[in-house]
Amino acid sequence: DAKHLVPNKMRDFFCTINLDQEEVFRTQVVEKSLSPYFGEEFYFEIPRTFQWLSFYIYDKSVLQKDLRIGKVSIKKEDLCNYTGKENWFMLQPVDSNSEVQGKVHLELKLNELITDNGSVCQQLVVHIKECHGLPLINGQNCDPYATVSLVGPSRNDQKKTKVKKKTSNPQFNETFYFEVTRSSSYTKKSQFQVEEEDIEKLEVRVDLWNNGNLVQDVFLGEIKVPVKVLRNDSFKAWYLLQPRENGNKSSKTDDLGSLRLNICYTEDCVLPSEYYSSLRNLLLKSSDVQPISASAAYILSEVCRDKYDAVLPLVRLLLHHHKLVPFIAAVAELDLKDTQEANTIFRGNSLATRCVDEMMKIVGKHYLKVTLKPVIDEICESPKPCEIDPIKLREGDNVESNMDNLRYYVDKVFREIVQSSISCPTLMCDVFYSLRHLAAKRFPNDPHVQYSAVSSFVFLRFFAVAVVSPHTFHLRPHHPDAQTSRTLTLISKAIQTLGSWGSLNKSKLSSFKETFMCEFFKTFQEEKFTESVKKFLDDVSSTESKEPSGLSEPVHLKEGEMYKRAQGRTRIGKKNFKKRWFCLTSREFTYHKQQDKEPIFSIPIKNILAVEKLDESSFNKKNMFQVLHGEKPLYIQANNCVEASEWIEALCRVTRCNQKRLSFYHPSAFLNGNWLCCKATTESTVGCARCTADVPADTQIEIDGDRETERIYSLFTVNRSKLQKLEEACGSIAVYQGPRKEPDDYSNFTIEDSVATFHTLQQIIDIVEKLNELHEKYQKKRSSSAKYGSE
C-alpha cells in the first residue's frame, strides 16, 4: 500500500513492478484515494540479468498519458537487505537521467606512438562493439547512438557513432582514437595540460542516446572508465550502463508520499550436480531414518526459525526424487503422537501440515484451475450482492435475496468440488490415503477421524483458501474488489463448514460465532451434503488408478494480449505484427481480434509440436517465442520477459504429453529463402538446435533438484550455530540420562534418539564444510578471471 501521495487530492492510482525499465506486472487501479491499498502478491522467476527492481506509482488518466508520481528503486545487490520483512520506502522523483538499463561491450587500449622526430606520445583506442538490452521507447525499439568522450580537468574530446535504427541490441563496431599526451616537441597551443600526471585525471565516458529526430534525444545510460587502469593492459569487457550523475537538485521526496513493500528475493549460486551428491543422498534417505526426528530433513526444519524457509526447497527436492509421500507419512505419524483429541487432528502448523500445504500448492495448480476457475470467474465478473450480516447490510439491501445469491454460489462451488475427484492428482491421493490410515490407526474408536484427517487439508487448507484468495493461486489476475472479496470470504466459510466432517449437525451449528451464518446453514440438508463429502473424501483418498478426466467443457488456463506476426502478406507485400487476444485452454490455443470475440485462428493442443523462444535477431523484437504446429510457425511477441516465460511454460505444460513433440527446432526464422540460424535454404529442414522442453511425457513438474539442494545448504550454513547447539544438546542427553537441568538450551528441539540425531548432525556439518570450501574456490576463480568493468 501507499500513503500521502501527491497531488493532495483524491485520485486513481496503480503501481507497476519493473526490472530496470521493463514493466513486468501491474496492480489493479485503486480509485479515489490518497493512501491506496493494493494488497497484491506477485511471484516470478527472473529470466534475465538486471540492475534495479523498481516500483512506479502512476496517477491514472482517462484522456492523457498516465502520470508517474514517483518510484522506489532497489539495486540488485541491496535486495538481500530488505528481503522477508515489510519496509516503508519514500517515493523518489522520476528523473529521465536515472532511467537506464542494458550494457555496452567495449575494448579499450592505451598505445605508445613514436613521432617523426623520435619522441613518444600516448594514444587511446576505444572500440565500441555493441550494446544489449537497451530499453524500449514508447513501447518500440529505440534508435540508439553512442558518444565517446575523453574527459579531464581541462578537456572534453567527444566523438559520435552512427545511429542504428529500431533495435535494442545495436551493433556499432566503430573505433575511435584520442591523443592522451602530446610529445614534448609539440608547440601548438593546446587546451589541456600535457604532463604525464594528467593520465591520473582522465577518464573515458561512453553515453548512449536515443535519436529523437524531431524531438529531444533521450538519455539511455553511461559508463566511465579511468584511463589509468589501462596502463599495462587492454580491456575487453561488458559494462552495465549507469544513471547519469547530474547536479540538479531533486524536489523534496517527502512531498511525494511513500510505498510499503514486502520483498522476498533469493539468488542461488548453483554448483555442478556432482558436488551436491552427499547432501542430496542424506536428505533423500530421511524417510528411512528411525526415528524420523533424527533425519537430515527433520533437523533442517528444527534449526530454521521459520519452518516455511525449510519446507519449500525440501518438498520440491523430495517431490523431484519421488520421496515425498513416505516422508510426509513419517512426520505425520510423529505429529499424531502429540495429538490427544481426534477433533484437533492436523490443525496446527507443524512440519507435516506445512509439507502437505506446499505439496498441494505445487501439485494441485492445474487441479484448482480445472475445478474452480470457471465459477470464480463468474463470481468476480458478474458479482451478485451476498451480504447476510445485518450489521453490514446497506440501505435498500434485501437479506433474503442476498441469502439466495450466496446459497446459489455456495451450491455451485460445492458441487464443482465434490464432482472433481477424478481430476485430483495421483500424488495428492497417495498422501491423503496415508493420512487417512494413520489417523484411523491413532484413533481406532472414532469412525469419523479418517475423513476429518483428509478434509482438514483438502477443504480447509486447499479449496477454501483458494476461494478467498484466487489471485494467490493464479485463478484471477488481481486481488478482487472489497465487495467481491467479502462474497468470496462468505463462500469460503461455507465451504470450510460443509467440508468439515459432522459440522452440520445441530449441536455444532449452535457454536457458530456469527448467528447469521448459523441461520444460513439451517437451510442446508445435513444428510445430503454429508454423503456428498464422504463420497468425495473416499475418492480422493483412494489409491485406485483413475481414468483421464473426460471434461465436457475446456478449461481456461491463460489469456492475454500479445502481438503475432501476420501469417499472410499485407497489401504492400510485407508481413507485419498485429495485436491480438490470445487464449489457452486444455483443448486449444487461439487468438482473437478482441477479447470475447470469436477466434480468428485455432491450434488444437494435440497438434502443437514444440514451443520455444525465438532469437531477437529474427525480427529485431524482444520477448518473442514460436509455436510450432502442422503449418508454418506462429511467431508471437509478449509484452515483457516474465510474460513470455509464463506463456512458454503454460504451453509446454499443456502439450507435454503430445506424442509427436519435436526434438529439434530452428531458434531463428525462415526469411528471404533461408533459416537465419543455420543458413539452410529449405523450409522443411530439420531444426538445428535441441528443444529445451524435450523431456519425458510423464514429467509433471519442472524442478531443479540441484538448485533446491543449494538452498538447503544455504539454510544449514545460515543456521550453523543452531546445528552446533543441537549437537551439544544431544551430547548432554547421551552423557546425562537424568532429568534435564537446563531445558532452555534445547527444549525447543525434538530429540527422540540423541545418538542417532548426533550422528546425522555430524554428517550435515561435514558436508556443509566441504560445500563451503567448494563455494570459496568457485568465488576465487570467478573473481580472478573477472576483468575491469565486466558485469
PDB file of C-alpha atoms in Angstrom, residues 18-191:
ATOM      1  CA  ASN A  18       9.775  -3.139 -13.315  1.00  0.00           C
ATOM      2  CA  LEU A  19      13.015  -4.962 -13.985  1.00  0.00           C
ATOM      3  CA  ASP A  20      15.143  -1.955 -14.883  1.00  0.00           C
ATOM      4  CA  GLN A  21      12.888  -0.179 -17.407  1.00  0.00           C
ATOM      5  CA  GLU A  22      10.809  -3.226 -18.363  1.00  0.00           C
ATOM      6  CA  GLU A  23       7.362  -3.411 -16.770  1.00  0.00           C
ATOM      7  CA  VAL A  24       6.572  -6.991 -15.762  1.00  0.00           C
ATOM      8  CA  PHE A  25       3.484  -6.598 -13.541  1.00  0.00           C
ATOM      9  CA  ARG A  26       0.795  -4.024 -12.869  1.00  0.00           C
ATOM     10  CA  THR A  27      -1.673  -3.811  -9.997  1.00  0.00           C
ATOM     11  CA  GLN A  28      -5.327  -3.009 -10.387  1.00  0.00           C
ATOM     12  CA  VAL A  29      -6.376   0.657 -10.184  1.00  0.00           C
ATOM     13  CA  VAL A  30      -7.443   1.876  -6.729  1.00  0.00           C
ATOM     14  CA  GLU A  31      -9.978   4.655  -7.259  1.00  0.00           C
ATOM     15  CA  LYS A  32     -10.316   7.940  -5.389  1.00  0.00           C
ATOM     16  CA  SER A  33      -7.677   7.574  -2.711  1.00  0.00           C
ATOM     17  CA  LEU A  34      -4.626   9.340  -1.293  1.00  0.00           C
ATOM     18  CA  SER A  35      -3.444   6.200   0.511  1.00  0.00           C
ATOM     19  CA  PRO A  36      -4.332   3.325  -1.851  1.00  0.00           C
ATOM     20  CA  TYR A  37      -4.246  -0.245  -0.536  1.00  0.00           C
ATOM     21  CA  PHE A  38      -3.196  -2.652  -3.308  1.00  0.00           C
ATOM     22  CA  GLY A  39      -2.765  -5.868  -1.290  1.00  0.00           C
ATOM     23  CA  GLU A  40      -1.422  -7.830  -4.259  1.00  0.00           C
ATOM     24  CA  GLU A  41       1.268 -10.512  -4.389  1.00  0.00           C
ATOM     25  CA  PHE A  42       3.427 -11.318  -7.401  1.00  0.00           C
ATOM     26  CA  TYR A  43       5.744 -14.315  -7.505  1.00  0.00           C
ATOM     27  CA  PHE A  44       8.004 -14.829 -10.515  1.00  0.00           C
ATOM     28  CA  GLU A  45      11.304 -16.270 -11.631  1.00  0.00           C
ATOM     29  CA  ILE A  46      13.584 -13.568 -13.071  1.00  0.00           C
ATOM     30  CA  PRO A  47      14.521 -14.753 -16.583  1.00  0.00           C
ATOM     31  CA  ARG A  48      17.396 -12.317 -17.248  1.00  0.00           C
ATOM     32  CA  THR A  49      20.086 -10.209 -15.598  1.00  0.00           C
ATOM     33  CA  PHE A  50      19.017  -6.862 -14.156  1.00  0.00           C
ATOM     34  CA  GLN A  51      20.408  -3.958 -12.119  1.00  0.00           C
ATOM     35  CA  TRP A  52      17.338  -2.464 -10.432  1.00  0.00           C
ATOM     36  CA  LEU A  53      13.994  -3.706  -9.162  1.00  0.00           C
ATOM     37  CA  SER A  54      11.688  -0.685  -9.371  1.00  0.00           C
ATOM     38  CA  PHE A  55       8.154   0.163  -8.331  1.00  0.00           C
ATOM     39  CA  TYR A  56       6.373   3.088 -10.003  1.00  0.00           C
ATOM     40  CA  ILE A  57       3.225   4.791  -8.704  1.00  0.00           C
ATOM     41  CA  TYR A  58       1.005   6.150 -11.511  1.00  0.00           C
ATOM     42  CA  ASP A  59      -1.899   8.573 -11.493  1.00  0.00           C
ATOM     43  CA  LYS A  60      -4.414   7.006 -13.884  1.00  0.00           C
ATOM     44  CA  SER A  61      -5.643   9.343 -16.620  1.00  0.00           C
ATOM     45  CA  VAL A  62      -8.541   8.725 -18.992  1.00  0.00           C
ATOM     46  CA  LEU A  63      -7.696  11.167 -21.783  1.00  0.00           C
ATOM     47  CA  GLN A  64      -3.967  11.780 -21.319  1.00  0.00           C
ATOM     48  CA  LYS A  65      -0.887   9.692 -20.684  1.00  0.00           C
ATOM     49  CA  ASP A  66      -0.765   8.187 -17.166  1.00  0.00           C
ATOM     50  CA  LEU A  67       1.355  10.386 -14.887  1.00  0.00           C
ATOM     51  CA  ARG A  68       4.275   8.862 -12.977  1.00  0.00           C
ATOM     52  CA  ILE A  69       4.082  10.215  -9.419  1.00  0.00           C
ATOM     53  CA  GLY A  70       7.282   8.658  -8.101  1.00  0.00           C
ATOM     54  CA  LYS A  71       9.261   5.466  -7.777  1.00  0.00           C
ATOM     55  CA  VAL A  72      11.117   3.158  -5.431  1.00  0.00           C
ATOM     56  CA  SER A  73      14.249   1.639  -6.981  1.00  0.00           C
ATOM     57  CA  ILE A  74      16.307  -1.008  -5.180  1.00  0.00           C
ATOM     58  CA  LYS A  75      19.659  -2.097  -6.540  1.00  0.00           C
ATOM     59  CA  LYS A  76      20.007  -5.844  -7.088  1.00  0.00           C
ATOM     60  CA  GLU A  77      22.889  -6.027  -4.597  1.00  0.00           C
ATOM     61  CA  ASP A  78      20.752  -4.375  -1.887  1.00  0.00           C
ATOM     62  CA  LEU A  79      17.672  -6.618  -2.202  1.00  0.00           C
ATOM     63  CA  CYS A  80      19.022  -9.011   0.431  1.00  0.00           C
ATOM     64  CA  ASN A  81      18.859  -6.172   2.990  1.00  0.00           C
ATOM     65  CA  TYR A  82      15.080  -5.897   2.626  1.00  0.00           C
ATOM     66  CA  THR A  83      14.019  -9.481   1.975  1.00  0.00           C
ATOM     67  CA  GLY A  84      11.477 -11.168   4.219  1.00  0.00           C
ATOM     68  CA  LYS A  85      10.196  -8.059   6.003  1.00  0.00           C
ATOM     69  CA  GLU A  86       7.906  -5.107   5.423  1.00  0.00           C
ATOM     70  CA  ASN A  87       9.537  -1.738   4.766  1.00  0.00           C
ATOM     71  CA  TRP A  88       8.231   1.752   4.053  1.00  0.00           C
ATOM     72  CA  PHE A  89      10.115   3.450   1.210  1.00  0.00           C
ATOM     73  CA  MET A  90       9.969   7.150   0.399  1.00  0.00           C
ATOM     74  CA  LEU A  91       8.990   7.753  -3.221  1.00  0.00           C
ATOM     75  CA  GLN A  92      11.759   9.303  -5.293  1.00  0.00           C
ATOM     76  CA  PRO A  93      11.171  11.649  -8.235  1.00  0.00           C
ATOM     77  CA  VAL A  94      11.260  10.066 -11.692  1.00  0.00           C
ATOM     78  CA  ASP A  95      14.250  11.598 -13.475  1.00  0.00           C
ATOM     79  CA  SER A  96      14.910  10.645 -17.095  1.00  0.00           C
ATOM     80  CA  ASN A  97      18.654  10.685 -16.372  1.00  0.00           C
ATOM     81  CA  SER A  98      18.266   7.801 -13.916  1.00  0.00           C
ATOM     82  CA  GLU A  99      16.021   5.574 -16.067  1.00  0.00           C
ATOM     83  CA  VAL A 100      18.627   3.226 -17.555  1.00  0.00           C
ATOM     84  CA  GLN A 101      19.094  -0.424 -18.449  1.00  0.00           C
ATOM     85  CA  GLY A 102      21.313  -2.544 -20.668  1.00  0.00           C
ATOM     86  CA  LYS A 103      25.047  -2.967 -21.182  1.00  0.00           C
ATOM     87  CA  VAL A 104      27.751  -1.980 -23.653  1.00  0.00           C
ATOM     88  CA  HIS A 105      30.667  -4.042 -24.972  1.00  0.00           C
ATOM     89  CA  LEU A 106      33.925  -2.088 -25.179  1.00  0.00           C
ATOM     90  CA  GLU A 107      37.564  -2.740 -25.990  1.00  0.00           C
ATOM     91  CA  LEU A 108      39.956  -0.147 -24.562  1.00  0.00           C
ATOM     92  CA  LYS A 109      43.691   0.098 -25.220  1.00  0.00           C
ATOM     93  CA  LEU A 110      46.453   2.607 -24.492  1.00  0.00           C
ATOM     94  CA  ASN A 111      49.176   2.697 -27.190  1.00  0.00           C
ATOM     95  CA  GLU A 112      52.547   4.391 -27.262  1.00  0.00           C
ATOM     96  CA  LEU A 113      53.390   6.028 -30.597  1.00  0.00           C
ATOM     97  CA  ILE A 114      56.783   7.284 -31.826  1.00  0.00           C
ATOM     98  CA  THR A 115      56.507  10.552 -33.720  1.00  0.00           C
ATOM     99  CA  ASP A 116      58.568  11.568 -36.769  1.00  0.00           C
ATOM    100  CA  ASN A 117      61.139  13.305 -34.559  1.00  0.00           C
ATOM    101  CA  GLY A 118      61.540  10.248 -32.341  1.00  0.00           C
ATOM    102  CA  SER A 119      59.599  11.448 -29.305  1.00  0.00           C
ATOM    103  CA  VAL A 120      56.902   9.303 -27.657  1.00  0.00           C
ATOM    104  CA  CYS A 121      53.217  10.150 -27.178  1.00  0.00           C
ATOM    105  CA  GLN A 122      50.277   8.100 -25.963  1.00  0.00           C
ATOM    106  CA  GLN A 123      47.110   7.279 -27.865  1.00  0.00           C
ATOM    107  CA  LEU A 124      43.834   5.870 -26.512  1.00  0.00           C
ATOM    108  CA  VAL A 125      41.909   3.410 -28.727  1.00  0.00           C
ATOM    109  CA  VAL A 126      38.215   2.900 -27.938  1.00  0.00           C
ATOM    110  CA  HIS A 127      36.419   0.180 -29.880  1.00  0.00           C
ATOM    111  CA  ILE A 128      32.691   0.261 -29.169  1.00  0.00           C
ATOM    112  CA  LYS A 129      31.421  -3.109 -30.311  1.00  0.00           C
ATOM    113  CA  GLU A 130      27.737  -3.458 -29.391  1.00  0.00           C
ATOM    114  CA  CYS A 131      25.034  -2.881 -26.807  1.00  0.00           C
ATOM    115  CA  HIS A 132      22.493  -5.301 -25.373  1.00  0.00           C
ATOM    116  CA  GLY A 133      19.141  -4.867 -23.650  1.00  0.00           C
ATOM    117  CA  LEU A 134      18.532  -1.160 -24.213  1.00  0.00           C
ATOM    118  CA  PRO A 135      15.051  -0.066 -23.105  1.00  0.00           C
ATOM    119  CA  LEU A 136      12.017   0.315 -25.302  1.00  0.00           C
ATOM    120  CA  ILE A 137      10.996   3.916 -26.023  1.00  0.00           C
ATOM    121  CA  ASN A 138       7.215   4.377 -26.050  1.00  0.00           C
ATOM    122  CA  GLY A 139       6.827   0.629 -26.459  1.00  0.00           C
ATOM    123  CA  GLN A 140       9.090   0.461 -29.528  1.00  0.00           C
ATOM    124  CA  ASN A 141      12.742  -0.406 -30.154  1.00  0.00           C
ATOM    125  CA  CYS A 142      14.909   2.691 -29.923  1.00  0.00           C
ATOM    126  CA  ASP A 143      17.186   4.385 -32.496  1.00  0.00           C
ATOM    127  CA  PRO A 144      20.417   4.345 -30.448  1.00  0.00           C
ATOM    128  CA  TYR A 145      23.738   6.033 -30.967  1.00  0.00           C
ATOM    129  CA  ALA A 146      26.751   6.483 -28.682  1.00  0.00           C
ATOM    130  CA  THR A 147      29.024   9.375 -27.850  1.00  0.00           C
ATOM    131  CA  VAL A 148      32.588   8.523 -26.809  1.00  0.00           C
ATOM    132  CA  SER A 149      34.471  11.160 -24.819  1.00  0.00           C
ATOM    133  CA  LEU A 150      37.895  11.578 -23.258  1.00  0.00           C
ATOM    134  CA  VAL A 151      37.284  13.827 -20.274  1.00  0.00           C
ATOM    135  CA  GLY A 152      39.769  15.593 -17.984  1.00  0.00           C
ATOM    136  CA  PRO A 153      40.020  18.702 -15.825  1.00  0.00           C
ATOM    137  CA  SER A 154      40.513  20.935 -18.857  1.00  0.00           C
ATOM    138  CA  ARG A 155      39.498  18.849 -21.852  1.00  0.00           C
ATOM    139  CA  ASN A 156      36.463  17.138 -23.298  1.00  0.00           C
ATOM    140  CA  ASP A 157      37.097  15.460 -26.652  1.00  0.00           C
ATOM    141  CA  GLN A 158      33.889  13.880 -27.951  1.00  0.00           C
ATOM    142  CA  LYS A 159      33.124  11.646 -30.933  1.00  0.00           C
ATOM    143  CA  LYS A 160      29.907  10.016 -32.073  1.00  0.00           C
ATOM    144  CA  THR A 161      28.807   6.730 -33.670  1.00  0.00           C
ATOM    145  CA  LYS A 162      26.255   6.300 -36.409  1.00  0.00           C
ATOM    146  CA  VAL A 163      22.577   5.933 -35.434  1.00  0.00           C
ATOM    147  CA  LYS A 164      21.255   2.373 -35.550  1.00  0.00           C
ATOM    148  CA  LYS A 165      17.565   2.131 -36.423  1.00  0.00           C
ATOM    149  CA  LYS A 166      14.891   0.249 -34.433  1.00  0.00           C
ATOM    150  CA  THR A 167      16.989  -2.024 -32.259  1.00  0.00           C
ATOM    151  CA  SER A 168      17.612  -2.660 -28.579  1.00  0.00           C
ATOM    152  CA  ASN A 169      20.825  -4.554 -29.392  1.00  0.00           C
ATOM    153  CA  PRO A 170      22.758  -2.263 -31.750  1.00  0.00           C
ATOM    154  CA  GLN A 171      25.952  -3.471 -33.424  1.00  0.00           C
ATOM    155  CA  PHE A 172      28.240  -0.424 -33.710  1.00  0.00           C
ATOM    156  CA  ASN A 173      31.719  -1.875 -34.381  1.00  0.00           C
ATOM    157  CA  GLU A 174      33.316   1.578 -34.553  1.00  0.00           C
ATOM    158  CA  THR A 175      36.791   2.557 -33.369  1.00  0.00           C
ATOM    159  CA  PHE A 176      37.835   5.992 -32.087  1.00  0.00           C
ATOM    160  CA  TYR A 177      41.328   7.380 -31.424  1.00  0.00           C
ATOM    161  CA  PHE A 178      42.264  10.023 -28.837  1.00  0.00           C
ATOM    162  CA  GLU A 179      45.608  11.637 -28.071  1.00  0.00           C
ATOM    163  CA  VAL A 180      46.277  11.257 -24.365  1.00  0.00           C
ATOM    164  CA  THR A 181      49.674  13.036 -24.055  1.00  0.00           C
ATOM    165  CA  ARG A 182      51.468  15.194 -26.634  1.00  0.00           C
ATOM    166  CA  SER A 183      55.151  14.822 -27.459  1.00  0.00           C
ATOM    167  CA  SER A 184      57.497  17.277 -25.736  1.00  0.00           C
ATOM    168  CA  SER A 185      58.299  18.895 -29.092  1.00  0.00           C
ATOM    169  CA  TYR A 186      54.660  19.743 -29.698  1.00  0.00           C
ATOM    170  CA  THR A 187      54.497  23.556 -29.948  1.00  0.00           C
ATOM    171  CA  LYS A 188      50.912  24.284 -30.993  1.00  0.00           C
ATOM    172  CA  LYS A 189      48.793  25.832 -28.232  1.00  0.00           C
ATOM    173  CA  SER A 190      46.644  23.222 -26.542  1.00  0.00           C
ATOM    174  CA  GLN A 191      43.528  23.444 -24.450  1.00  0.00           C
TER     175      GLN A 191
END
